Amino acid sequence: MPYLSRIPTTQPVAFLTIDDGYLKSPEAPALLAAAGIPVTLFLTTDAIHDDEPYFARLRDRGAVIEAHTITHTELRGRSYAFQRREICGSADRLGQRYQRRPVLFRPPFGTKDATTLRAAHDCGIKAAFMWKETVHKGKVRYQEGHRVQPGDIILMHFRPAFVRDFLAALRAIHRAGLTPALLEDYVPA
Ligand SMILES: [Zn+2]
């Protein structure tokens, strides 16, 4: 199972991913529609259960919904059964709710062990992801250098600064001469 923070590609693309879903920013659906760019949402089912239709609206505006566990607990070091329940359970629920079962996964906090990848594989997941850049309070933080690289996966969250974070991520992508692309289209076989 690939576990990636950057997609190996020479194409001038980067990938915006948005995690969790505790806060349902009211501006997000219109912003996504206006921006017209592809995003991948790694959703925690406990985080979204109080307003699942909100994420259907985002899906209808082009967002693709992938799995990020049920309870957002750290998986590393936990039993196979525990990890499998967190991963399969979230994928099953999202598949039922949004009519497409996730094929990608991000472990909470980006921490995992070999059991995580085995459980994810057994849950029908094709690849799991970390990230190269994070965006918080309108600021992009880089793990390497000061520029988004081709294939980089950028992480932001459903937080109060959603609009600022989203626009900061897009600016950083464009400043690097890159175009946002859909992660699902670039997952290595
Ligand atoms: Zn998370």
JSON list of C-alpha atoms and ligand atoms in Angstrom, two decimals:
[
{"chain": "A", "resi": 1, "resn": "MET", "atom": "CA", "xyz": [0.00, 0.00, 0.00]},
{"chain": "A", "resi": 2, "resn": "PRO", "atom": "CA", "xyz": [1.47, 3.36, -1.03]},
{"chain": "A", "resi": 3, "resn": "TYR", "atom": "CA", "xyz": [1.85, 5.84, 1.85]},
{"chain": "A", "resi": 4, "resn": "LEU", "atom": "CA", "xyz": [2.62, 9.20, 0.32]},
{"chain": "A", "resi": 5, "resn": "SER", "atom": "CA", "xyz": [3.07, 12.86, 1.15]},
{"chain": "A", "resi": 6, "resn": "ARG", "atom": "CA", "xyz": [3.93, 13.72, -2.44]},
{"chain": "A", "resi": 7, "resn": "ILE", "atom": "CA", "xyz": [2.66, 12.05, -5.61]},
{"chain": "A", "resi": 8, "resn": "PRO", "atom": "CA", "xyz": [5.56, 11.04, -7.86]},
{"chain": "A", "resi": 9, "resn": "THR", "atom": "CA", "xyz": [4.80, 13.14, -10.94]},
{"chain": "A", "resi": 10, "resn": "THR", "atom": "CA", "xyz": [6.58, 15.62, -13.16]},
{"chain": "A", "resi": 11, "resn": "GLN", "atom": "CA", "xyz": [3.29, 17.30, -14.04]},
{"chain": "A", "resi": 12, "resn": "PRO", "atom": "CA", "xyz": [2.77, 20.82, -12.65]},
{"chain": "A", "resi": 13, "resn": "VAL", "atom": "CA", "xyz": [0.07, 19.84, -10.17]},
{"chain": "A", "resi": 14, "resn": "ALA", "atom": "CA", "xyz": [-0.55, 19.91, -6.42]},
{"chain": "A", "resi": 15, "resn": "PHE", "atom": "CA", "xyz": [-3.33, 18.46, -4.31]},
{"chain": "A", "resi": 16, "resn": "LEU", "atom": "CA", "xyz": [-5.48, 20.24, -1.74]},
{"chain": "A", "resi": 17, "resn": "THR", "atom": "CA", "xyz": [-6.90, 18.03, 1.00]},
{"chain": "A", "resi": 18, "resn": "ILE", "atom": "CA", "xyz": [-9.27, 19.14, 3.77]},
{"chain": "A", "resi": 19, "resn": "ASP", "atom": "CA", "xyz": [-9.60, 17.07, 6.94]},
{"chain": "A", "resi": 20, "resn": "ASP", "atom": "CA", "xyz": [-11.92, 16.15, 9.81]},
{"chain": "A", "resi": 21, "resn": "GLY", "atom": "CA", "xyz": [-15.18, 18.12, 9.44]},
{"chain": "A", "resi": 22, "resn": "TYR", "atom": "CA", "xyz": [-15.98, 19.23, 12.99]},
{"chain": "A", "resi": 23, "resn": "LEU", "atom": "CA", "xyz": [-16.64, 22.80, 11.89]},
{"chain": "A", "resi": 24, "resn": "LYS", "atom": "CA", "xyz": [-19.03, 23.31, 8.97]},
{"chain": "A", "resi": 25, "resn": "SER", "atom": "CA", "xyz": [-17.90, 26.63, 7.55]},
{"chain": "A", "resi": 26, "resn": "PRO", "atom": "CA", "xyz": [-20.99, 28.21, 5.94]},
{"chain": "A", "resi": 27, "resn": "GLU", "atom": "CA", "xyz": [-18.84, 29.82, 3.24]},
{"chain": "A", "resi": 28, "resn": "ALA", "atom": "CA", "xyz": [-17.26, 26.58, 2.03]},
{"chain": "A", "resi": 29, "resn": "PRO", "atom": "CA", "xyz": [-19.87, 25.37, -0.50]},
{"chain": "A", "resi": 30, "resn": "ALA", "atom": "CA", "xyz": [-20.00, 28.69, -2.37]},
{"chain": "A", "resi": 31, "resn": "LEU", "atom": "CA", "xyz": [-16.24, 29.08, -2.17]},
{"chain": "A", "resi": 32, "resn": "LEU", "atom": "CA", "xyz": [-15.65, 25.62, -3.64]},
{"chain": "A", "resi": 33, "resn": "ALA", "atom": "CA", "xyz": [-18.17, 26.27, -6.41]},
{"chain": "A", "resi": 34, "resn": "ALA", "atom": "CA", "xyz": [-16.64, 29.66, -7.24]},
{"chain": "A", "resi": 35, "resn": "ALA", "atom": "CA", "xyz": [-13.06, 28.37, -7.18]},
{"chain": "A", "resi": 36, "resn": "GLY", "atom": "CA", "xyz": [-13.94, 25.39, -9.35]},
{"chain": "A", "resi": 37, "resn": "ILE", "atom": "CA", "xyz": [-10.94, 23.41, -8.16]},
{"chain": "A", "resi": 38, "resn": "PRO", "atom": "CA", "xyz": [-10.83, 19.75, -7.14]},
{"chain": "A", "resi": 39, "resn": "VAL", "atom": "CA", "xyz": [-10.35, 18.92, -3.46]},
{"chain": "A", "resi": 40, "resn": "THR", "atom": "CA", "xyz": [-10.26, 15.72, -1.46]},
{"chain": "A", "resi": 41, "resn": "LEU", "atom": "CA", "xyz": [-11.98, 15.61, 1.94]},
{"chain": "A", "resi": 42, "resn": "PHE", "atom": "CA", "xyz": [-10.68, 13.15, 4.54]},
{"chain": "A", "resi": 43, "resn": "LEU", "atom": "CA", "xyz": [-13.70, 13.02, 6.83]},
{"chain": "A", "resi": 44, "resn": "THR", "atom": "CA", "xyz": [-14.00, 11.65, 10.36]},
{"chain": "A", "resi": 45, "resn": "THR", "atom": "CA", "xyz": [-17.47, 10.19, 10.69]},
{"chain": "A", "resi": 46, "resn": "ASP", "atom": "CA", "xyz": [-17.94, 11.28, 14.33]},
{"chain": "A", "resi": 47, "resn": "ALA", "atom": "CA", "xyz": [-17.06, 14.82, 13.25]},
{"chain": "A", "resi": 48, "resn": "ILE", "atom": "CA", "xyz": [-19.63, 15.02, 10.47]},
{"chain": "A", "resi": 49, "resn": "HIS", "atom": "CA", "xyz": [-22.56, 13.05, 11.84]},
{"chain": "A", "resi": 50, "resn": "ASP", "atom": "CA", "xyz": [-24.42, 16.13, 13.11]},
{"chain": "A", "resi": 51, "resn": "ASP", "atom": "CA", "xyz": [-24.64, 17.54, 9.57]},
{"chain": "A", "resi": 52, "resn": "GLU", "atom": "CA", "xyz": [-23.93, 14.94, 6.91]},
{"chain": "A", "resi": 53, "resn": "PRO", "atom": "CA", "xyz": [-25.91, 16.85, 4.22]},
{"chain": "A", "resi": 54, "resn": "TYR", "atom": "CA", "xyz": [-23.39, 19.70, 4.47]},
{"chain": "A", "resi": 55, "resn": "PHE", "atom": "CA", "xyz": [-20.71, 17.42, 3.02]},
{"chain": "A", "resi": 56, "resn": "ALA", "atom": "CA", "xyz": [-23.09, 16.19, 0.32]},
{"chain": "A", "resi": 57, "resn": "ARG", "atom": "CA", "xyz": [-23.29, 19.82, -0.78]},
{"chain": "A", "resi": 58, "resn": "LEU", "atom": "CA", "xyz": [-19.51, 19.96, -0.99]},
{"chain": "A", "resi": 59, "resn": "ARG", "atom": "CA", "xyz": [-19.47, 16.68, -2.89]},
{"chain": "A", "resi": 60, "resn": "ASP", "atom": "CA", "xyz": [-22.02, 18.11, -5.31]},
{"chain": "A", "resi": 61, "resn": "ARG", "atom": "CA", "xyz": [-19.58, 20.99, -5.90]},
{"chain": "A", "resi": 62, "resn": "GLY", "atom": "CA", "xyz": [-16.77, 18.63, -6.88]},
{"chain": "A", "resi": 63, "resn": "ALA", "atom": "CA", "xyz": [-15.20, 17.53, -3.59]},
{"chain": "A", "resi": 64, "resn": "VAL", "atom": "CA", "xyz": [-14.36, 13.83, -3.29]},
{"chain": "A", "resi": 65, "resn": "ILE", "atom": "CA", "xyz": [-14.94, 12.23, 0.10]},
{"chain": "A", "resi": 66, "resn": "GLU", "atom": "CA", "xyz": [-12.36, 9.83, 1.56]},
{"chain": "A", "resi": 67, "resn": "ALA", "atom": "CA", "xyz": [-11.87, 8.15, 4.94]},
{"chain": "A", "resi": 68, "resn": "HIS", "atom": "CA", "xyz": [-10.27, 9.50, 8.14]},
{"chain": "A", "resi": 69, "resn": "THR", "atom": "CA", "xyz": [-11.57, 7.05, 10.80]},
{"chain": "A", "resi": 70, "resn": "ILE", "atom": "CA", "xyz": [-14.64, 7.08, 13.02]},
{"chain": "A", "resi": 71, "resn": "THR", "atom": "CA", "xyz": [-13.30, 8.72, 16.19]},
{"chain": "A", "resi": 72, "resn": "HIS", "atom": "CA", "xyz": [-10.07, 10.46, 15.11]},
{"chain": "A", "resi": 73, "resn": "THR", "atom": "CA", "xyz": [-8.01, 8.52, 17.60]},
{"chain": "A", "resi": 74, "resn": "GLU", "atom": "CA", "xyz": [-4.35, 7.69, 17.08]},
{"chain": "A", "resi": 75, "resn": "LEU", "atom": "CA", "xyz": [-4.06, 4.30, 15.36]},
{"chain": "A", "resi": 76, "resn": "ARG", "atom": "CA", "xyz": [-0.36, 3.58, 15.81]},
{"chain": "A", "resi": 77, "resn": "GLY", "atom": "CA", "xyz": [0.20, 0.78, 18.30]},
{"chain": "A", "resi": 78, "resn": "ARG", "atom": "CA", "xyz": [-3.43, -0.32, 18.42]},
{"chain": "A", "resi": 79, "resn": "SER", "atom": "CA", "xyz": [-4.61, -3.84, 17.57]},
{"chain": "A", "resi": 80, "resn": "TYR", "atom": "CA", "xyz": [-5.50, -4.93, 14.06]},
{"chain": "A", "resi": 81, "resn": "ALA", "atom": "CA", "xyz": [-9.14, -5.32, 15.10]},
{"chain": "A", "resi": 82, "resn": "PHE", "atom": "CA", "xyz": [-9.25, -1.79, 16.53]},
{"chain": "A", "resi": 83, "resn": "GLN", "atom": "CA", "xyz": [-7.64, -0.21, 13.50]},
{"chain": "A", "resi": 84, "resn": "ARG", "atom": "CA", "xyz": [-9.74, -2.18, 11.08]},
{"chain": "A", "resi": 85, "resn": "ARG", "atom": "CA", "xyz": [-12.92, -1.09, 12.86]},
{"chain": "A", "resi": 86, "resn": "GLU", "atom": "CA", "xyz": [-11.89, 2.58, 12.68]},
{"chain": "A", "resi": 87, "resn": "ILE", "atom": "CA", "xyz": [-10.96, 2.41, 9.00]},
{"chain": "A", "resi": 88, "resn": "CYS", "atom": "CA", "xyz": [-13.59, 0.02, 7.59]},
{"chain": "A", "resi": 89, "resn": "GLY", "atom": "CA", "xyz": [-16.28, 1.57, 9.80]},
{"chain": "A", "resi": 90, "resn": "SER", "atom": "CA", "xyz": [-15.65, 5.06, 8.47]},
{"chain": "A", "resi": 91, "resn": "ALA", "atom": "CA", "xyz": [-15.39, 3.88, 4.86]},
{"chain": "A", "resi": 92, "resn": "ASP", "atom": "CA", "xyz": [-18.62, 1.89, 5.18]},
{"chain": "A", "resi": 93, "resn": "ARG", "atom": "CA", "xyz": [-20.50, 4.82, 6.69]},
{"chain": "A", "resi": 94, "resn": "LEU", "atom": "CA", "xyz": [-19.24, 7.32, 4.14]},
{"chain": "A", "resi": 95, "resn": "GLY", "atom": "CA", "xyz": [-20.05, 4.89, 1.34]},
{"chain": "A", "resi": 96, "resn": "GLN", "atom": "CA", "xyz": [-23.61, 4.50, 2.61]},
{"chain": "A", "resi": 97, "resn": "ARG", "atom": "CA", "xyz": [-24.12, 8.20, 3.16]},
{"chain": "A", "resi": 98, "resn": "TYR", "atom": "CA", "xyz": [-22.49, 9.56, -0.01]},
{"chain": "A", "resi": 99, "resn": "GLN", "atom": "CA", "xyz": [-23.02, 6.70, -2.50]},
{"chain": "A", "resi": 100, "resn": "ARG", "atom": "CA", "xyz": [-19.30, 6.22, -3.10]},
{"chain": "A", "resi": 101, "resn": "ARG", "atom": "CA", "xyz": [-17.13, 4.12, -0.85]},
{"chain": "A", "resi": 102, "resn": "PRO", "atom": "CA", "xyz": [-13.78, 5.78, -0.11]},
{"chain": "A", "resi": 103, "resn": "VAL", "atom": "CA", "xyz": [-10.64, 4.27, -1.65]},
{"chain": "A", "resi": 104, "resn": "LEU", "atom": "CA", "xyz": [-8.15, 6.63, -0.01]},
{"chain": "A", "resi": 105, "resn": "PHE", "atom": "CA", "xyz": [-7.29, 7.07, 3.67]},
{"chain": "A", "resi": 106, "resn": "ARG", "atom": "CA", "xyz": [-5.43, 9.41, 5.96]},
{"chain": "A", "resi": 107, "resn": "PRO", "atom": "CA", "xyz": [-4.62, 8.25, 9.49]},
{"chain": "A", "resi": 108, "resn": "PRO", "atom": "CA", "xyz": [-5.37, 10.84, 12.20]},
{"chain": "A", "resi": 109, "resn": "PHE", "atom": "CA", "xyz": [-2.30, 12.97, 13.04]},
{"chain": "A", "resi": 110, "resn": "GLY", "atom": "CA", "xyz": [-0.48, 11.28, 10.16]},
{"chain": "A", "resi": 111, "resn": "THR", "atom": "CA", "xyz": [0.71, 8.55, 12.49]},
{"chain": "A", "resi": 112, "resn": "LYS", "atom": "CA", "xyz": [0.51, 4.88, 11.57]},
{"chain": "A", "resi": 113, "resn": "ASP", "atom": "CA", "xyz": [2.27, 1.56, 11.80]},
{"chain": "A", "resi": 114, "resn": "ALA", "atom": "CA", "xyz": [2.43, -1.52, 9.60]},
{"chain": "A", "resi": 115, "resn": "THR", "atom": "CA", "xyz": [-0.89, -2.71, 11.04]},
{"chain": "A", "resi": 116, "resn": "THR", "atom": "CA", "xyz": [-2.58, 0.51, 9.85]},
{"chain": "A", "resi": 117, "resn": "LEU", "atom": "CA", "xyz": [-1.63, -0.13, 6.24]},
{"chain": "A", "resi": 118, "resn": "ARG", "atom": "CA", "xyz": [-2.61, -3.78, 6.45]},
{"chain": "A", "resi": 119, "resn": "ALA", "atom": "CA", "xyz": [-6.01, -2.91, 7.93]},
{"chain": "A", "resi": 120, "resn": "ALA", "atom": "CA", "xyz": [-6.53, -0.14, 5.38]},
{"chain": "A", "resi": 121, "resn": "HIS", "atom": "CA", "xyz": [-5.74, -2.54, 2.55]},
{"chain": "A", "resi": 122, "resn": "ASP", "atom": "CA", "xyz": [-8.19, -5.07, 3.97]},
{"chain": "A", "resi": 123, "resn": "CYS", "atom": "CA", "xyz": [-10.83, -2.31, 4.08]},
{"chain": "A", "resi": 124, "resn": "GLY", "atom": "CA", "xyz": [-10.50, -1.74, 0.32]},
{"chain": "A", "resi": 125, "resn": "ILE", "atom": "CA", "xyz": [-8.23, 1.29, 0.58]},
{"chain": "A", "resi": 126, "resn": "LYS", "atom": "CA", "xyz": [-5.77, 1.76, -2.31]},
{"chain": "A", "resi": 127, "resn": "ALA", "atom": "CA", "xyz": [-3.40, 4.34, -0.81]},
{"chain": "A", "resi": 128, "resn": "ALA", "atom": "CA", "xyz": [-2.84, 6.36, 2.35]},
{"chain": "A", "resi": 129, "resn": "PHE", "atom": "CA", "xyz": [-1.55, 9.89, 2.68]},
{"chain": "A", "resi": 130, "resn": "MET", "atom": "CA", "xyz": [0.48, 12.29, 4.73]},
{"chain": "A", "resi": 131, "resn": "TRP", "atom": "CA", "xyz": [1.21, 15.82, 3.48]},
{"chain": "A", "resi": 132, "resn": "LYS", "atom": "CA", "xyz": [4.03, 18.22, 2.59]},
{"chain": "A", "resi": 133, "resn": "GLU", "atom": "CA", "xyz": [2.40, 21.52, 3.52]},
{"chain": "A", "resi": 134, "resn": "THR", "atom": "CA", "xyz": [-0.13, 22.55, 6.15]},
{"chain": "A", "resi": 135, "resn": "VAL", "atom": "CA", "xyz": [-2.30, 25.66, 6.15]},
{"chain": "A", "resi": 136, "resn": "HIS", "atom": "CA", "xyz": [-3.54, 27.24, 9.39]},
{"chain": "A", "resi": 137, "resn": "LYS", "atom": "CA", "xyz": [-4.84, 30.76, 10.12]},
{"chain": "A", "resi": 138, "resn": "GLY", "atom": "CA", "xyz": [-4.10, 31.78, 6.55]},
{"chain": "A", "resi": 139, "resn": "LYS", "atom": "CA", "xyz": [-0.44, 30.72, 6.66]},
{"chain": "A", "resi": 140, "resn": "VAL", "atom": "CA", "xyz": [1.21, 27.94, 4.68]},
{"chain": "A", "resi": 141, "resn": "ARG", "atom": "CA", "xyz": [3.89, 25.94, 6.49]},
{"chain": "A", "resi": 142, "resn": "TYR", "atom": "CA", "xyz": [6.40, 23.99, 4.45]},
{"chain": "A", "resi": 143, "resn": "GLN", "atom": "CA", "xyz": [8.18, 20.81, 5.49]},
{"chain": "A", "resi": 144, "resn": "GLU", "atom": "CA", "xyz": [10.82, 21.44, 2.83]},
{"chain": "A", "resi": 145, "resn": "GLY", "atom": "CA", "xyz": [11.89, 24.80, 1.43]},
{"chain": "A", "resi": 146, "resn": "HIS", "atom": "CA", "xyz": [9.50, 27.65, 0.73]},
{"chain": "A", "resi": 147, "resn": "ARG", "atom": "CA", "xyz": [7.66, 26.50, -2.32]},
{"chain": "A", "resi": 148, "resn": "VAL", "atom": "CA", "xyz": [5.06, 23.89, -3.22]},
{"chain": "A", "resi": 149, "resn": "GLN", "atom": "CA", "xyz": [6.67, 21.15, -5.32]},
{"chain": "A", "resi": 150, "resn": "PRO", "atom": "CA", "xyz": [4.99, 19.20, -8.14]},
{"chain": "A", "resi": 151, "resn": "GLY", "atom": "CA", "xyz": [2.89, 16.41, -6.65]},
{"chain": "A", "resi": 152, "resn": "ASP", "atom": "CA", "xyz": [2.76, 17.91, -3.15]},
{"chain": "A", "resi": 153, "resn": "ILE", "atom": "CA", "xyz": [-0.21, 17.13, -0.96]},
{"chain": "A", "resi": 154, "resn": "ILE", "atom": "CA", "xyz": [-1.39, 20.14, 1.04]},
{"chain": "A", "resi": 155, "resn": "LEU", "atom": "CA", "xyz": [-3.37, 19.73, 4.26]},
{"chain": "A", "resi": 156, "resn": "MET", "atom": "CA", "xyz": [-5.93, 22.12, 5.71]},
{"chain": "A", "resi": 157, "resn": "HIS", "atom": "CA", "xyz": [-8.86, 21.58, 8.06]},
{"chain": "A", "resi": 158, "resn": "PHE", "atom": "CA", "xyz": [-12.46, 22.64, 8.48]},
{"chain": "A", "resi": 159, "resn": "ARG", "atom": "CA", "xyz": [-11.56, 25.44, 10.89]},
{"chain": "A", "resi": 160, "resn": "PRO", "atom": "CA", "xyz": [-12.78, 29.01, 11.52]},
{"chain": "A", "resi": 161, "resn": "ALA", "atom": "CA", "xyz": [-10.23, 30.40, 9.02]},
{"chain": "A", "resi": 162, "resn": "PHE", "atom": "CA", "xyz": [-11.53, 28.13, 6.24]},
{"chain": "A", "resi": 163, "resn": "VAL", "atom": "CA", "xyz": [-11.75, 30.89, 3.63]},
{"chain": "A", "resi": 164, "resn": "ARG", "atom": "CA", "xyz": [-8.31, 32.34, 4.45]},
{"chain": "A", "resi": 165, "resn": "ASP", "atom": "CA", "xyz": [-6.74, 28.88, 4.54]},
{"chain": "A", "resi": 166, "resn": "PHE", "atom": "CA", "xyz": [-8.31, 27.85, 1.25]},
{"chain": "A", "resi": 167, "resn": "LEU", "atom": "CA", "xyz": [-7.20, 31.04, -0.50]},
{"chain": "A", "resi": 168, "resn": "ALA", "atom": "CA", "xyz": [-3.69, 30.84, 1.02]},
{"chain": "A", "resi": 169, "resn": "ALA", "atom": "CA", "xyz": [-3.34, 27.28, -0.28]},
{"chain": "A", "resi": 170, "resn": "LEU", "atom": "CA", "xyz": [-4.46, 28.31, -3.77]},
{"chain": "A", "resi": 171, "resn": "ARG", "atom": "CA", "xyz": [-2.07, 31.27, -3.78]},
{"chain": "A", "resi": 172, "resn": "ALA", "atom": "CA", "xyz": [0.84, 29.04, -2.76]},
{"chain": "A", "resi": 173, "resn": "ILE", "atom": "CA", "xyz": [-0.02, 26.52, -5.49]},
{"chain": "A", "resi": 174, "resn": "HIS", "atom": "CA", "xyz": [-0.29, 29.20, -8.16]},
{"chain": "A", "resi": 175, "resn": "ARG", "atom": "CA", "xyz": [2.86, 31.01, -6.98]},
{"chain": "A", "resi": 176, "resn": "ALA", "atom": "CA", "xyz": [4.75, 27.76, -7.55]},
{"chain": "A", "resi": 177, "resn": "GLY", "atom": "CA", "xyz": [3.45, 27.62, -11.13]},
{"chain": "A", "resi": 178, "resn": "LEU", "atom": "CA", "xyz": [1.24, 24.65, -10.31]},
{"chain": "A", "resi": 179, "resn": "THR", "atom": "CA", "xyz": [-2.44, 23.84, -10.81]},
{"chain": "A", "resi": 180, "resn": "PRO", "atom": "CA", "xyz": [-4.69, 22.09, -8.28]},
{"chain": "A", "resi": 181, "resn": "ALA", "atom": "CA", "xyz": [-5.53, 18.58, -9.42]},
{"chain": "A", "resi": 182, "resn": "LEU", "atom": "CA", "xyz": [-7.62, 15.76, -8.01]},
{"chain": "A", "resi": 183, "resn": "LEU", "atom": "CA", "xyz": [-5.64, 13.33, -5.85]},
{"chain": "A", "resi": 184, "resn": "GLU", "atom": "CA", "xyz": [-7.82, 10.39, -6.94]},
{"chain": "A", "resi": 185, "resn": "ASP", "atom": "CA", "xyz": [-6.68, 10.92, -10.57]},
{"chain": "A", "resi": 186, "resn": "TYR", "atom": "CA", "xyz": [-3.00, 10.55, -9.63]},
{"chain": "A", "resi": 187, "resn": "VAL", "atom": "CA", "xyz": [-2.93, 7.65, -7.17]},
{"chain": "A", "resi": 188, "resn": "PRO", "atom": "CA", "xyz": [-0.24, 5.17, -8.25]},
{"chain": "A", "resi": 189, "resn": "ALA", "atom": "CA", "xyz": [-1.64, 1.78, -9.22]},
{"chain": "B", "resi": 1, "resn": "ZN", "atom": "ZN", "xyz": [-7.59, 14.79, 11.26]}
]
